């Protein structure tokens, strides 16, 4: 290991632009780990473990749509249809329905199962969000900050495994519903922790790639579910739909087994007084030499010291872990890091203050803007028309004149593969193109594609080729959506949220996403029944609105560390950056 005394000192950065320049200088002296090296493969393994939490959600969000088209599943629970007429009512009164679950015999199991997974995720993230003073016990928010990102992923996946076992063995509706509820709780808890974990582990120049891959692994779960159901759908017994439900536990089991072989987030370690360990993790995964005091590691540690804050034992506001004087901090780095270890009260001062979601809406520079962007990404990422294809592609195929069960399963499988390829392409390019550009241009592309598809599907009976062309544009629509939106749904909220609000903010992001998903689940069935192909026009106008809002409000974060982004958004003239 090189002696840290021989490294040239990088001037202490002040403004966001100076911080960005300082990072560029540090990368010239220490370019980071080379892709394909031994330590790079260690990082790839860490990314894989986190990505499996996204695979959980992809499998879970797809499996019900597939088994719903199986007559074996329908006949086992004595169902004849999808219950489109009641879905909107139960979507609006989801909480009331949950309390009165015994009265839901009139609701089809398809709608109820999809509703229960949404409510399970909502309960994980927001069960007590609207209780007095916004306090409670919310797994997706409390576990990552109190016990670490790894334990939160482990706990969420353990709950999901239990839910998958219950659902796969269910013989009664009530048992099936309860298992679906647990998979929703576990999946949301693990996914929120995985986003925080990977955002804090990844180096700035690769963060877009890794977080893009994280969300892209949603399609790995989707491909696994749809591909398996193409085969199991031919079984003339219960295993046709039970087997996919059991397979759902495999990625969760892998994560639960291996996650503790991965290091903890360096920012969480620092916030909990384990500063030497935090520096060791950064040196191992970010530095090309592994030097604890390389210019790159020094700069990252100084930025973490500036931005990571903790609560004290009283009611005073959060204070920086270290003195804000940069020169004093550098001269006494070793003694300061050692002195932090005994501060046992710094982890959580008061549970009730920890649960105050009001910090996401505080009247401080940039805070409300960050929350505004989290809301936008959560809503737009679910309501851009993608939910119409993900949940109701079979309905669109029927509009196009495709009614064969096996054909629909195969086409659903093909859609998963093409969407995954689009998501991977976007993940690979987001650090080059930039967050703002990739979202604005892809959303504009969605408007054009949906407009074309609506025209082709308006009267497909005139020509089979016309209906097929309409479905082809729906497929291209999902590729473009996956290219722009899939990487950004996990990347941008993780970047704009500061450390002290990241776990809370991502839990809140899941609340928004799941709430928006309820619109897809319960609004679209009724809309498709009443409007048929015209429902596509709704998304044409909505996506146009999305593109305008993104152009006006979205800030570019490409190439900045998490702390530099935090510094940028604290400036009143942050749009200049």
Coordinates of C-alpha atoms in Angstrom, one line a residue:
X1 CA 0.0 0.0 0.0
X2 CA 1.3 3.4 -0.9
X3 CA 2.1 5.9 1.8
X4 CA -0.6 8.5 1.9
X5 CA 1.9 11.2 2.5
X6 CA 3.3 10.9 -1.0
X7 CA 0.0 11.8 -2.7
X8 CA -0.4 15.4 -3.9
X9 CA -3.0 17.3 -1.9
X10 CA -6.2 18.2 -3.8
X11 CA -7.4 21.7 -2.9
X12 CA -10.5 21.6 -0.7
X13 CA -13.6 22.0 -2.9
X14 CA -16.2 24.6 -2.0
X15 CA -18.9 25.2 -4.7
X16 CA -20.5 22.3 -6.6
X17 CA -18.5 23.1 -9.7
X18 CA -15.3 23.1 -7.6
X19 CA -16.3 19.7 -6.2
X20 CA -16.9 18.3 -9.6
X21 CA -13.5 19.6 -10.7
X22 CA -11.8 18.1 -7.6
X23 CA -13.4 14.7 -8.4
X24 CA -12.0 14.9 -12.0
X25 CA -8.5 15.7 -10.6
X26 CA -8.8 12.8 -8.1
X27 CA -9.8 10.4 -10.9
X28 CA -6.8 11.4 -12.9
X29 CA -4.5 10.3 -10.0
X30 CA -6.6 7.3 -9.1
X31 CA -8.9 6.3 -12.0
X32 CA -10.7 3.7 -9.9
X33 CA -11.0 -0.1 -10.3
X34 CA -10.6 -1.3 -13.8
X35 CA -13.5 -3.3 -15.2
X36 CA -12.8 -7.0 -15.4
X37 CA -10.2 -7.0 -12.5
X38 CA -10.5 -9.2 -9.5
X39 CA -11.9 -6.4 -7.3
X40 CA -14.3 -5.4 -10.0
X41 CA -15.8 -8.9 -10.0
X42 CA -16.3 -8.4 -6.3
X43 CA -18.3 -5.3 -7.1
X44 CA -20.2 -7.2 -9.7
X45 CA -21.2 -9.8 -7.1
X46 CA -22.4 -7.0 -4.8
X47 CA -24.5 -5.6 -7.7
X48 CA -26.0 -9.0 -8.4
X49 CA -27.0 -9.6 -4.8
X50 CA -28.8 -6.2 -4.8
X51 CA -30.3 -6.7 -8.2
X52 CA -32.0 -9.9 -7.1
X53 CA -34.3 -7.7 -4.9
X54 CA -35.5 -6.2 -8.2
X55 CA -35.9 -9.6 -9.7
X56 CA -38.3 -10.4 -6.8
X57 CA -40.6 -7.5 -7.8
X58 CA -40.4 -8.4 -11.5
X59 CA -41.5 -11.9 -10.9
X60 CA -44.2 -10.9 -8.5
X61 CA -45.6 -8.2 -10.7
X62 CA -45.9 -10.6 -13.7
X63 CA -46.9 -14.0 -12.3
X64 CA -50.5 -13.1 -11.6
X65 CA -51.1 -11.8 -15.1
X66 CA -49.7 -15.0 -16.6
X67 CA -51.5 -17.5 -14.4
X68 CA -54.7 -15.6 -14.8
X69 CA -54.9 -16.7 -18.4
X70 CA -54.6 -20.3 -17.4
X71 CA -57.9 -22.2 -17.3
X72 CA -56.4 -24.6 -14.7
X73 CA -56.0 -21.7 -12.2
X74 CA -59.4 -20.2 -13.1
X75 CA -61.2 -23.5 -12.6
X76 CA -59.4 -24.4 -9.3
X77 CA -60.8 -21.3 -7.6
X78 CA -64.1 -21.4 -9.4
X79 CA -63.7 -18.2 -11.4
X80 CA -65.0 -17.3 -14.9
X81 CA -63.6 -13.8 -15.5
X82 CA -61.5 -10.9 -14.4
X83 CA -64.2 -9.0 -12.6
X84 CA -63.6 -5.7 -14.5
X85 CA -66.8 -4.2 -13.2
X86 CA -65.8 -4.3 -9.6
X87 CA -62.1 -3.6 -9.8
X88 CA -62.3 0.2 -9.8
X89 CA -64.6 0.2 -6.7
X90 CA -62.3 -2.0 -4.7
X91 CA -59.3 0.0 -6.0
X92 CA -60.7 3.2 -4.6
X93 CA -61.6 1.7 -1.2
X94 CA -58.5 -0.5 -0.9
X95 CA -58.0 0.2 2.8
X96 CA -61.7 -0.4 3.6
X97 CA -61.6 -3.7 1.6
X98 CA -58.5 -4.8 3.5
X99 CA -60.2 -4.3 6.9
X100 CA -63.3 -6.1 5.6
X101 CA -61.5 -8.9 3.8
X102 CA -64.1 -11.5 4.8
X103 CA -66.6 -9.7 2.7
X104 CA -64.7 -10.0 -0.6
X105 CA -66.2 -13.2 -1.9
X106 CA -67.8 -11.2 -4.8
X107 CA -64.4 -9.9 -6.0
X108 CA -62.6 -12.1 -8.4
X109 CA -59.4 -13.6 -7.1
X110 CA -57.4 -12.1 -10.0
X111 CA -58.3 -8.5 -9.1
X112 CA -58.0 -9.3 -5.4
X113 CA -54.6 -10.9 -5.7
X114 CA -53.2 -8.0 -7.7
X115 CA -54.8 -5.5 -5.2
X116 CA -53.3 -7.4 -2.3
X117 CA -49.8 -7.2 -3.6
X118 CA -50.2 -3.4 -4.0
X119 CA -51.6 -3.0 -0.5
X120 CA -48.8 -5.2 0.9
X121 CA -46.2 -3.0 -0.6
X122 CA -48.1 0.1 0.5
X123 CA -48.4 -1.2 4.1
X124 CA -44.6 -1.9 4.1
X125 CA -43.9 1.6 3.1
X126 CA -46.7 3.7 4.5
X127 CA -48.9 1.7 6.9
X128 CA -48.6 4.6 9.4
X129 CA -47.6 7.4 7.2
X130 CA -50.9 9.2 8.0
X131 CA -50.9 8.5 11.7
X132 CA -50.5 11.4 14.2
X133 CA -47.2 13.2 13.6
X134 CA -46.3 10.8 10.9
X135 CA -44.7 8.3 13.2
X136 CA -44.8 4.5 13.3
X137 CA -43.0 1.3 12.5
X138 CA -42.4 1.2 8.7
X139 CA -40.1 -1.6 7.7
X140 CA -38.9 -0.1 4.5
X141 CA -37.8 3.0 6.3
X142 CA -36.7 1.9 9.8
X143 CA -34.6 -1.2 9.0
X144 CA -32.1 0.4 6.5
X145 CA -31.1 3.3 8.8
X146 CA -31.3 1.5 12.1
X147 CA -29.9 -1.9 11.3
X148 CA -28.1 -1.4 8.0
X149 CA -29.0 -1.9 4.3
X150 CA -28.0 -5.5 4.3
X151 CA -30.2 -6.6 7.1
X152 CA -33.2 -4.8 5.6
X153 CA -32.7 -6.7 2.3
X154 CA -32.4 -10.0 4.3
X155 CA -35.5 -9.4 6.3
X156 CA -37.6 -8.4 3.3
X157 CA -36.5 -11.4 1.3
X158 CA -37.2 -13.7 4.3
X159 CA -40.8 -12.4 4.4
X160 CA -41.1 -12.8 0.7
X161 CA -39.9 -16.5 0.9
X162 CA -42.6 -17.2 3.5
X163 CA -45.2 -15.5 1.4
X164 CA -44.2 -17.5 -1.7
X165 CA -44.4 -20.8 0.2
X166 CA -47.9 -19.9 1.6
X167 CA -49.2 -18.8 -1.9
X168 CA -47.8 -21.9 -3.7
X169 CA -49.4 -24.3 -1.2
X170 CA -52.7 -22.4 -0.8
X171 CA -56.0 -24.3 -1.1
X172 CA -58.3 -21.5 0.0
X173 CA -58.7 -17.9 -1.2
X174 CA -57.9 -16.5 2.2
X175 CA -54.6 -18.3 2.4
X176 CA -53.7 -17.3 -1.2
X177 CA -54.5 -13.7 -0.4
X178 CA -52.4 -13.7 2.8
X179 CA -49.4 -15.1 1.0
X180 CA -49.7 -12.4 -1.7
X181 CA -49.8 -9.8 1.1
X182 CA -46.5 -11.1 2.5
X183 CA -44.8 -11.1 -0.9
X184 CA -45.8 -7.4 -1.3
X185 CA -44.5 -6.5 2.2
X186 CA -41.2 -8.4 1.7
X187 CA -40.6 -7.3 -1.9
X188 CA -41.1 -3.6 -1.1
X189 CA -38.9 -3.7 2.0
X190 CA -36.0 -5.4 0.2
X191 CA -36.3 -3.2 -2.9
X192 CA -36.1 0.1 -1.0
X193 CA -33.0 -1.1 0.9
X194 CA -31.4 -2.4 -2.3
X195 CA -31.7 1.1 -3.9
X196 CA -30.1 2.8 -0.9
X197 CA -27.4 0.2 -0.7
X198 CA -26.3 0.2 -4.3
X199 CA -26.4 4.0 -4.6
X200 CA -24.1 4.3 -1.7
X201 CA -21.8 1.5 -2.8
X202 CA -21.3 2.5 -6.4
X203 CA -18.5 4.9 -7.6
X204 CA -19.9 8.1 -9.1
X205 CA -18.8 7.3 -12.7
X206 CA -20.5 3.9 -12.6
X207 CA -23.5 4.7 -10.5
X208 CA -25.9 5.2 -13.4
X209 CA -24.9 1.8 -14.9
X210 CA -25.2 -0.2 -11.7
X211 CA -28.5 1.4 -10.5
X212 CA -29.9 1.1 -14.0
X213 CA -29.0 -2.6 -14.0
X214 CA -30.7 -2.9 -10.6
X215 CA -34.1 -1.7 -12.0
X216 CA -33.5 -3.6 -15.3
X217 CA -33.4 -6.9 -13.3
X218 CA -37.2 -6.4 -12.9
X219 CA -37.3 -7.9 -16.4
X220 CA -35.2 -10.9 -15.3
X221 CA -38.0 -11.8 -12.9
X222 CA -40.6 -11.0 -15.6
X223 CA -38.8 -13.2 -18.2
X224 CA -38.4 -16.0 -15.7
X225 CA -42.1 -15.9 -14.8
X226 CA -43.5 -15.5 -18.4
X227 CA -41.0 -18.1 -19.8
X228 CA -41.8 -20.7 -17.2
X229 CA -45.6 -20.2 -17.7
X230 CA -45.3 -20.8 -21.4
X231 CA -44.2 -24.3 -20.4
X232 CA -46.3 -24.9 -17.2
X233 CA -49.4 -23.6 -18.9
X234 CA -49.5 -26.9 -20.8
X235 CA -49.8 -28.9 -17.6
X236 CA -53.3 -30.2 -17.0
X237 CA -53.0 -30.0 -13.2
X238 CA -52.5 -27.5 -10.4
X239 CA -48.7 -27.4 -10.9
X240 CA -49.4 -25.3 -14.0
X241 CA -49.8 -22.3 -11.7
X242 CA -48.3 -23.4 -8.4
X243 CA -44.8 -24.1 -9.8
X244 CA -44.3 -20.4 -10.9
X245 CA -45.4 -19.2 -7.5
X246 CA -42.8 -21.5 -5.8
X247 CA -40.0 -20.4 -8.2
X248 CA -40.5 -16.8 -7.0
X249 CA -38.6 -17.6 -3.8
X250 CA -35.3 -18.5 -5.6
X251 CA -33.9 -15.0 -6.1
X252 CA -35.0 -14.0 -2.6
X253 CA -33.3 -17.1 -1.2
X254 CA -30.0 -16.3 -3.1
X255 CA -30.0 -12.8 -1.7
X256 CA -30.8 -13.9 1.9
X257 CA -27.9 -16.5 1.8
X258 CA -25.2 -14.2 0.2
X259 CA -26.0 -10.7 1.2
X260 CA -23.9 -10.8 4.4
X261 CA -20.9 -11.8 2.4
X262 CA -21.1 -8.3 0.9
X263 CA -19.7 -5.2 2.8
X264 CA -22.1 -2.7 4.4
X265 CA -22.7 0.7 2.9
X266 CA -19.7 3.0 3.7
X267 CA -22.1 5.9 4.4
X268 CA -24.1 3.9 6.8
X269 CA -20.8 2.7 8.5
X270 CA -19.6 6.3 8.8
X271 CA -23.0 7.5 10.2
X272 CA -22.7 4.8 12.8
X273 CA -19.2 5.7 13.9
X274 CA -17.4 2.9 12.0
X275 CA -15.2 5.3 10.0
X276 CA -12.2 3.1 9.5
X277 CA -14.4 0.4 8.0
X278 CA -16.1 2.9 5.8
X279 CA -12.7 4.0 4.5
X280 CA -11.7 0.4 3.9
X281 CA -14.8 -0.3 1.9
X282 CA -14.2 2.7 -0.3
X283 CA -10.5 1.8 -0.8
X284 CA -11.4 -1.8 -1.7
X285 CA -14.2 -1.0 -4.2
X286 CA -13.3 2.5 -5.5
X287 CA -9.5 2.9 -5.5
X288 CA -7.4 1.4 -8.3
X289 CA -4.6 0.8 -5.7
X290 CA -6.6 -0.1 -2.7
X291 CA -4.8 2.7 -0.8
X292 CA -6.8 3.8 2.3
X293 CA -5.5 7.4 1.7
X294 CA -5.5 7.7 -2.1
X295 CA -6.7 11.1 -3.4
X296 CA -10.0 9.5 -4.5
X297 CA -10.8 7.9 -1.1
X298 CA -9.7 11.1 0.7
X299 CA -12.1 13.2 -1.4
X300 CA -15.0 10.8 -0.9
X301 CA -14.4 10.6 2.8
X302 CA -14.3 14.4 3.1
X303 CA -17.6 14.7 1.2
X304 CA -19.2 12.1 3.4
X305 CA -17.9 13.9 6.5
X306 CA -19.5 17.1 5.2
X307 CA -22.9 15.6 4.4
X308 CA -23.7 12.6 6.6
X309 CA -25.4 13.9 9.8
X310 CA -26.9 12.2 12.8
X311 CA -29.3 13.2 15.6
X312 CA -28.2 13.8 19.2
X313 CA -30.0 12.4 22.2
X314 CA -32.0 15.5 22.8
X315 CA -34.3 17.6 20.7
X316 CA -31.6 19.6 19.0
X317 CA -31.3 19.6 15.2
X318 CA -28.9 17.2 13.5
X319 CA -25.2 18.2 13.6
X320 CA -22.4 17.2 11.3
X321 CA -20.3 14.3 12.5
X322 CA -17.2 16.3 12.3
X323 CA -16.1 19.9 12.5
X324 CA -16.9 21.7 9.3
X325 CA -13.4 23.1 9.0
X326 CA -11.8 21.2 6.2
X327 CA -8.3 22.0 7.0
X328 CA -8.7 21.0 10.6
X329 CA -10.4 17.8 9.6
X330 CA -7.6 16.8 7.2
X331 CA -4.9 17.5 9.7
X332 CA -6.6 15.3 12.4
X333 CA -8.3 12.7 10.2
X334 CA -7.0 9.7 12.1
X335 CA -7.8 11.0 15.5
X336 CA -11.2 12.3 14.4
X337 CA -12.1 8.9 13.0
X338 CA -11.1 7.1 16.1
X339 CA -12.9 9.6 18.3
X340 CA -16.2 8.9 16.5
X341 CA -16.3 5.2 17.5
X342 CA -17.6 5.7 21.1
X343 CA -20.6 7.8 20.1
X344 CA -23.2 5.1 20.6
X345 CA -26.0 7.6 20.7
X346 CA -25.5 8.7 17.2
X347 CA -27.3 5.8 15.4
X348 CA -30.8 6.9 16.4
X349 CA -31.5 9.5 19.0
X350 CA -35.2 9.2 19.2
X351 CA -37.4 6.7 17.3
X352 CA -40.2 9.2 17.0
X353 CA -38.0 11.8 15.4
X354 CA -36.6 9.1 13.1
X355 CA -40.1 8.5 11.8
X356 CA -41.0 12.1 11.1
X357 CA -41.6 12.1 7.4
X358 CA -42.0 15.9 7.6
X359 CA -38.3 16.1 7.0
X360 CA -39.1 15.3 3.3
X361 CA -41.1 18.5 3.1
X362 CA -39.0 20.8 5.3
X363 CA -38.6 24.4 4.2
X364 CA -34.9 24.2 3.6
X365 CA -32.9 24.8 0.3
X366 CA -33.6 22.0 -2.2
X367 CA -35.6 19.7 0.2
X368 CA -39.0 20.2 -1.3
X369 CA -37.6 20.1 -4.8
X370 CA -36.0 16.7 -4.1
X371 CA -39.4 15.3 -2.8
X372 CA -41.1 16.8 -5.8
X373 CA -38.8 14.9 -8.1
X374 CA -39.3 11.7 -6.2
X375 CA -43.0 12.1 -6.6
X376 CA -42.7 12.8 -10.3
X377 CA -40.5 9.8 -11.0
X378 CA -42.7 7.6 -8.9
X379 CA -45.9 8.7 -10.7
X380 CA -44.6 9.0 -14.2
X381 CA -42.7 5.7 -14.0
X382 CA -46.0 3.9 -13.4
X383 CA -48.5 5.9 -15.5
X384 CA -46.7 6.4 -18.8
X385 CA -48.6 3.6 -20.4
X386 CA -46.3 0.9 -19.3
X387 CA -48.8 -0.5 -16.8
X388 CA -51.3 -0.9 -19.5
X389 CA -48.8 -3.3 -21.3
X390 CA -47.4 -5.0 -18.3
X391 CA -50.7 -5.9 -16.7
X392 CA -53.1 -6.0 -19.7
X393 CA -51.1 -7.1 -22.7
X394 CA -53.5 -10.0 -23.2
X395 CA -56.4 -7.5 -23.5
X396 CA -54.5 -5.5 -26.1
X397 CA -53.8 -8.8 -28.0
X398 CA -57.5 -9.5 -28.0
X399 CA -58.2 -6.0 -29.4
X400 CA -55.7 -6.9 -32.2
X401 CA -57.5 -10.2 -32.8
X402 CA -55.1 -12.6 -31.1
X403 CA -57.1 -14.9 -28.7
X404 CA -55.1 -18.2 -28.5
X405 CA -53.9 -18.8 -24.9
X406 CA -50.5 -20.2 -25.8
X407 CA -49.9 -17.5 -28.4
X408 CA -50.7 -14.8 -25.7
X409 CA -48.3 -16.4 -23.2
X410 CA -45.5 -16.6 -25.9
X411 CA -46.0 -12.9 -26.9
X412 CA -46.0 -11.9 -23.2
X413 CA -42.6 -13.7 -22.9
X414 CA -41.2 -12.0 -26.0
X415 CA -42.3 -8.6 -24.6
X416 CA -40.3 -9.3 -21.4
X417 CA -37.1 -10.1 -23.4
X418 CA -37.3 -7.0 -25.6
X419 CA -38.1 -4.8 -22.7
X420 CA -35.1 -6.2 -20.8
X421 CA -32.8 -5.5 -23.7
X422 CA -34.0 -1.9 -23.9
X423 CA -33.5 -1.5 -20.1
X424 CA -29.9 -2.8 -20.3
X425 CA -29.1 -0.5 -23.3
X426 CA -30.4 2.5 -21.3
X427 CA -28.4 1.5 -18.2
X428 CA -25.2 1.2 -20.3
X429 CA -25.7 4.7 -21.8
X430 CA -27.2 6.7 -19.0
X431 CA -23.8 7.8 -17.7
X432 CA -22.9 9.1 -21.2
X433 CA -26.2 10.6 -22.4
X434 CA -27.2 12.0 -19.0
X435 CA -30.3 11.6 -16.8
X436 CA -32.2 14.6 -18.1
X437 CA -31.7 13.9 -21.8
X438 CA -32.5 10.2 -21.7
X439 CA -35.8 10.8 -19.9
X440 CA -37.0 13.8 -22.0
X441 CA -36.3 12.2 -25.4
X442 CA -37.6 8.8 -24.5
X443 CA -40.8 10.2 -23.1
X444 CA -41.3 12.2 -26.3
X445 CA -40.7 9.0 -28.2
X446 CA -43.5 7.3 -26.2
X447 CA -45.9 10.0 -27.4
X448 CA -45.1 9.2 -31.1
X449 CA -45.3 5.4 -30.6
X450 CA -48.6 5.4 -28.7
X451 CA -50.1 7.8 -31.3
X452 CA -49.2 5.4 -34.1
X453 CA -50.4 2.3 -32.1
X454 CA -53.8 3.9 -31.3
X455 CA -54.3 4.6 -35.0
X456 CA -53.5 1.0 -36.0
X457 CA -55.6 -0.6 -33.3
X458 CA -58.6 1.7 -33.9
X459 CA -60.0 -0.8 -36.4
X460 CA -57.8 -3.9 -36.6
X461 CA -60.6 -6.0 -38.0
X462 CA -60.2 -4.5 -41.5
X463 CA -56.8 -6.3 -41.8
X464 CA -54.9 -8.8 -39.7
X465 CA -51.7 -7.1 -40.7
X466 CA -53.0 -3.8 -39.2
X467 CA -53.6 -5.4 -35.8
X468 CA -50.2 -7.0 -35.9
X469 CA -48.5 -3.7 -36.8
X470 CA -50.3 -2.1 -33.8
X471 CA -49.0 -4.7 -31.4
X472 CA -45.5 -4.3 -33.0
X473 CA -45.6 -0.6 -32.0
X474 CA -46.7 -1.5 -28.5
X475 CA -43.6 -3.7 -28.3
X476 CA -41.4 -0.9 -29.5
X477 CA -43.1 1.4 -27.0
X478 CA -42.1 -0.9 -24.2
X479 CA -38.5 -1.0 -25.5
X480 CA -38.3 2.8 -25.5
X481 CA -39.9 3.1 -22.1
X482 CA -37.5 0.5 -20.7
X483 CA -34.5 2.3 -22.3
X484 CA -35.4 5.7 -20.7
X485 CA -37.5 5.0 -17.6
X486 CA -36.4 1.6 -16.2
X487 CA -32.9 2.7 -15.2
X488 CA -34.1 6.1 -13.9
X489 CA -36.8 4.8 -11.5
X490 CA -34.2 3.6 -9.1
X491 CA -31.3 5.9 -10.1
X492 CA -32.7 9.4 -9.9
X493 CA -34.5 9.3 -6.5
X494 CA -31.5 7.6 -4.9
X495 CA -29.3 10.4 -6.3
X496 CA -31.3 13.5 -5.4
X497 CA -32.1 12.4 -1.8
X498 CA -29.5 13.2 0.9
X499 CA -28.2 10.5 3.1
X500 CA -30.3 11.4 6.2
X501 CA -33.5 11.2 4.1
X502 CA -32.5 8.5 1.6
X503 CA -34.2 5.5 3.4
X504 CA -37.3 7.6 4.2
X505 CA -37.4 9.1 0.8
X506 CA -37.1 5.8 -1.0
X507 CA -39.8 4.3 1.2
X508 CA -42.0 7.3 0.3
X509 CA -41.1 6.8 -3.4
X510 CA -42.4 3.2 -3.1
X511 CA -45.6 4.6 -1.5
X512 CA -46.1 6.9 -4.6
X513 CA -45.2 4.1 -7.0
X514 CA -47.5 1.5 -5.4
X515 CA -50.3 4.1 -5.1
X516 CA -49.9 4.9 -8.8
X517 CA -49.9 1.2 -9.6
X518 CA -53.3 0.9 -8.1
X519 CA -54.5 3.2 -10.8
X520 CA -53.3 0.7 -13.4
X521 CA -54.7 -2.3 -11.5
X522 CA -58.2 -0.9 -10.9
X523 CA -58.6 2.0 -13.3
X524 CA -57.4 0.3 -16.5
X525 CA -59.7 -2.7 -16.5
X526 CA -62.7 -0.5 -16.5
X527 CA -61.2 1.9 -19.0
X528 CA -60.4 -0.9 -21.4
X529 CA -63.9 -2.3 -21.1
X530 CA -65.5 1.1 -21.7
X531 CA -63.1 2.7 -24.1
X532 CA -61.3 -0.2 -25.8
X533 CA -58.4 1.1 -27.9
X534 CA -59.2 4.7 -27.1
X535 CA -57.6 4.3 -23.7
X536 CA -54.3 4.6 -25.5
X537 CA -55.1 8.2 -26.3
X538 CA -55.3 9.0 -22.6
X539 CA -51.6 8.1 -22.3
X540 CA -50.7 10.0 -25.5
X541 CA -51.9 13.3 -23.8
X542 CA -50.4 12.3 -20.4
X543 CA -47.0 11.5 -21.8
X544 CA -47.0 14.8 -23.6
X545 CA -47.6 16.5 -20.2
X546 CA -44.8 14.4 -18.7
X547 CA -42.2 15.5 -21.3
X548 CA -43.1 19.2 -20.6
X549 CA -42.8 18.8 -16.9
X550 CA -39.5 17.0 -17.1
X551 CA -38.1 19.7 -19.4
X552 CA -39.0 22.4 -17.0
X553 CA -37.9 20.9 -13.7
X554 CA -35.4 18.1 -14.1
X555 CA -31.8 18.8 -13.1
X556 CA -28.9 16.8 -14.6
X557 CA -26.8 14.8 -12.1
X558 CA -24.5 12.9 -14.4
X559 CA -20.9 12.5 -13.2
X560 CA -21.5 14.0 -9.7
X561 CA -21.0 12.1 -6.4
X562 CA -24.0 11.8 -4.1
X563 CA -22.5 14.6 -1.9
X564 CA -21.9 16.8 -4.8
X565 CA -25.5 16.4 -5.9
X566 CA -26.6 17.3 -2.4
X567 CA -24.4 20.4 -2.5
X568 CA -25.8 21.4 -5.9
X569 CA -29.4 21.2 -4.8
X570 CA -28.8 23.4 -1.8
X571 CA -28.0 26.4 -4.1
X572 CA -30.9 28.6 -5.1
X573 CA -29.5 28.8 -8.6
X574 CA -29.1 25.0 -8.9
X575 CA -30.5 25.0 -12.5
X576 CA -27.2 26.5 -13.6
X577 CA -25.4 23.3 -12.7

